[in-house]
């Protein structure tokens, strides 16, 4: 059994898409809804349903309609009729979309995309996936650096900021109106909490260089 057994397809009544016919050639059952109806479409939480929603340029920053954004957490969703040059594919991937079908795509590629999506695969370019991973790693690194800083007291954070500026113990003591002995005690505590051995490692680990 494939991950998805049918497609819930939303389209405009004025601009019907040819995608349902392509789905039919693959033997994929399609349930069509018109988004121009007064009533908003209801989310389909069926885990075996793949939802296809038309891209609407100029709405928000993603081209994803508001009603579809509400559905997204509960649905496996693909955005179709997308203009590649006008969207941030990485943003759409991180929103939770399963794939993008572009307006300018060849029919054979669209068929390949539909097959892959029905099997539960993501349909994004390699470049988009690489950028998404890079962003995710970068965000994780920044989170780790913030968590390391949050281990420190306010006074210790003040010491670290001065260390990052290149201040020596005597300068730190003068700036914070404390003794050099107290500065050394703070640094020992800071090195222990951040699991670093010296100022260079400390500044690097906390992202202050």
Coordinates of C-alpha atoms in Angstrom, one line a residue:
X1 CA 0.0 0.0 0.0
X2 CA 1.3 3.5 -0.9
X3 CA 1.4 6.2 1.7
X4 CA -1.4 8.1 -0.1
X5 CA -4.5 6.5 -1.7
X6 CA -6.2 9.6 -3.1
X7 CA -5.8 13.3 -3.9
X8 CA -7.9 16.0 -2.5
X9 CA -7.7 18.6 -5.3
X10 CA -8.6 22.3 -4.8
X11 CA -8.9 24.5 -7.9
X12 CA -10.5 27.7 -9.1
X13 CA -13.7 27.4 -11.0
X14 CA -12.5 30.0 -13.5
X15 CA -9.1 28.5 -14.1
X16 CA -9.5 24.7 -13.9
X17 CA -6.2 22.8 -13.9
X18 CA -5.2 19.8 -16.1
X19 CA -3.7 18.1 -13.1
X20 CA -6.7 16.0 -12.3
X21 CA -6.5 14.5 -15.8
X22 CA -2.9 13.7 -15.3
X23 CA -3.8 12.0 -12.0
X24 CA -6.4 9.9 -13.8
X25 CA -3.8 8.6 -16.3
X26 CA -1.9 7.3 -13.3
X27 CA -5.0 5.7 -11.8
X28 CA -5.0 8.1 -8.8
X29 CA -8.5 8.8 -7.4
X30 CA -9.1 12.5 -7.2
X31 CA -11.7 14.4 -5.2
X32 CA -12.1 17.9 -6.6
X33 CA -13.2 21.0 -4.6
X34 CA -13.7 24.5 -6.0
X35 CA -12.1 27.2 -3.8
X36 CA -14.5 29.9 -5.2
X37 CA -17.4 28.4 -3.1
X38 CA -18.6 30.6 -0.3
X39 CA -17.8 28.0 2.3
X40 CA -14.1 27.4 3.1
X41 CA -12.8 23.9 2.4
X42 CA -12.7 21.7 5.4
X43 CA -9.4 20.1 6.5
X44 CA -9.0 16.4 5.6
X45 CA -7.1 14.7 8.4
X46 CA -7.1 11.4 6.6
X47 CA -3.4 10.3 6.6
X48 CA -3.9 8.6 3.2
X49 CA -5.0 11.8 1.5
X50 CA -2.6 14.1 -0.4
X51 CA -4.0 17.6 -0.7
X52 CA -3.1 19.8 -3.8
X53 CA -3.6 23.5 -3.4
X54 CA -3.1 26.2 -6.1
X55 CA -0.4 28.8 -5.6
X56 CA -1.7 32.3 -5.3
X57 CA 1.0 34.9 -5.9
X58 CA 0.9 38.0 -3.8
X59 CA -0.7 36.4 -0.8
X60 CA 1.6 36.7 2.2
X61 CA 5.2 35.8 1.5
X62 CA 4.6 32.2 0.3
X63 CA 1.6 32.4 -2.1
X64 CA -0.2 29.9 0.2
X65 CA -3.8 30.9 0.8
X66 CA -4.8 31.7 4.4
X67 CA -7.4 28.8 4.4
X68 CA -4.7 26.4 3.2
X69 CA -2.3 27.6 5.9
X70 CA -4.9 26.7 8.5
X71 CA -5.2 23.2 6.9
X72 CA -1.5 22.6 6.7
X73 CA -0.7 21.2 10.1
X74 CA -3.4 18.6 9.6
X75 CA -2.8 17.8 5.9
X76 CA -0.1 16.4 3.6
X77 CA -0.1 19.3 1.2
X78 CA 1.5 20.2 -2.1
X79 CA 1.4 23.6 -3.8
X80 CA 0.8 23.5 -7.6
X81 CA 0.8 26.0 -10.4
X82 CA 3.8 27.7 -8.8
X83 CA 6.0 30.2 -10.5
X84 CA 9.5 29.1 -9.5
X85 CA 11.1 32.5 -9.8
X86 CA 8.5 34.1 -7.5
X87 CA 8.6 31.8 -4.4
X88 CA 11.1 31.0 -1.6
X89 CA 11.1 27.2 -2.0
X90 CA 13.1 26.8 1.2
X91 CA 10.5 28.7 3.2
X92 CA 7.7 26.6 1.7
X93 CA 9.6 23.4 2.6
X94 CA 10.1 24.6 6.2
X95 CA 6.4 25.5 6.5
X96 CA 5.7 21.7 6.1
X97 CA 4.7 21.4 2.4
X98 CA 5.5 18.1 0.8
X99 CA 6.4 19.5 -2.6
X100 CA 6.0 22.2 -5.3
X101 CA 4.6 21.7 -8.8
X102 CA 5.7 24.5 -11.1
X103 CA 3.7 26.0 -14.0
X104 CA 6.6 25.7 -16.4
X105 CA 7.3 22.0 -15.6
X106 CA 7.2 19.5 -18.5
X107 CA 4.3 17.0 -18.4
X108 CA 6.6 14.0 -17.9
X109 CA 8.3 15.7 -14.9
X110 CA 4.9 16.5 -13.4
X111 CA 3.9 12.8 -13.8
X112 CA 7.1 11.8 -12.1
X113 CA 6.4 14.3 -9.3
X114 CA 2.9 12.9 -8.8
X115 CA 4.2 9.3 -8.6
X116 CA 6.9 10.3 -6.1
X117 CA 4.5 12.3 -4.0
X118 CA 1.9 9.5 -3.8
X119 CA 4.7 7.3 -2.6
X120 CA 5.3 9.7 0.3
X121 CA 8.5 11.3 -1.1
X122 CA 9.2 15.1 -0.9
X123 CA 9.3 16.9 -4.2
X124 CA 11.8 19.7 -4.0
X125 CA 15.0 20.4 -5.9
X126 CA 18.3 19.2 -4.5
X127 CA 19.4 22.9 -4.1
X128 CA 16.3 23.6 -2.1
X129 CA 16.9 20.6 0.2
X130 CA 20.5 21.6 0.7
X131 CA 19.6 25.2 1.6
X132 CA 17.0 24.0 4.0
X133 CA 19.5 21.7 5.8
X134 CA 22.0 24.5 5.9
X135 CA 19.5 26.9 7.5
X136 CA 18.4 24.2 9.9
X137 CA 22.0 23.5 11.0
X138 CA 22.6 27.2 11.3
X139 CA 19.5 27.7 13.5
X140 CA 20.5 24.8 15.6
X141 CA 24.0 26.2 16.1
X142 CA 22.6 29.6 17.1
X143 CA 20.2 27.9 19.6
X144 CA 23.1 26.0 21.1
X145 CA 25.1 29.2 21.5
X146 CA 22.2 30.9 23.2
X147 CA 21.7 27.9 25.5
X148 CA 25.4 28.1 26.5
X149 CA 25.1 31.8 27.3
X150 CA 22.0 31.2 29.3
X151 CA 24.0 28.9 31.6
X152 CA 25.9 32.0 32.8
X153 CA 24.9 34.6 35.4
X154 CA 24.4 38.2 34.3
X155 CA 27.8 39.1 35.8
X156 CA 29.5 36.2 34.0
X157 CA 27.9 37.3 30.7
X158 CA 29.4 40.7 31.3
X159 CA 32.8 39.2 31.8
X160 CA 32.4 37.2 28.6
X161 CA 31.4 40.2 26.6
X162 CA 34.6 42.0 27.8
X163 CA 36.7 38.9 27.1
X164 CA 35.3 38.9 23.5
X165 CA 36.4 42.5 23.1
X166 CA 39.9 41.5 24.0
X167 CA 40.0 42.9 27.6
X168 CA 42.5 41.4 30.0
X169 CA 41.7 40.6 33.7
X170 CA 42.9 44.0 35.0
X171 CA 40.7 45.8 32.4
X172 CA 37.7 43.6 33.2
X173 CA 38.1 44.3 36.9
X174 CA 38.3 48.0 36.3
X175 CA 35.3 48.0 34.0
X176 CA 33.1 46.0 36.4
X177 CA 34.4 47.5 39.6
X178 CA 35.6 44.2 41.0
X179 CA 38.9 42.7 41.9
X180 CA 41.2 40.7 39.6
X181 CA 40.7 37.7 42.0
X182 CA 37.0 37.9 41.4
X183 CA 37.5 38.1 37.6
X184 CA 39.6 34.9 37.8
X185 CA 36.9 33.2 39.8
X186 CA 34.2 34.2 37.3
X187 CA 36.4 33.0 34.4
X188 CA 36.9 29.6 36.2
X189 CA 33.2 29.3 36.6
X190 CA 32.6 30.3 33.0
X191 CA 35.1 27.8 31.6
X192 CA 33.5 25.0 33.7
X193 CA 29.9 25.8 32.6
X194 CA 30.8 26.1 29.0
X195 CA 33.3 23.2 28.9
X196 CA 36.0 25.4 27.4
X197 CA 39.7 25.6 28.3
X198 CA 40.6 29.2 27.3
X199 CA 39.4 32.5 26.0
X200 CA 39.7 31.6 22.4
X201 CA 37.5 28.5 22.8
X202 CA 35.1 30.4 24.9
X203 CA 34.5 33.2 22.4
X204 CA 34.3 30.7 19.6
X205 CA 31.8 28.4 21.3
X206 CA 29.5 31.3 22.3
X207 CA 29.6 32.8 18.8
X208 CA 31.2 36.1 19.9
X209 CA 34.1 36.1 17.6

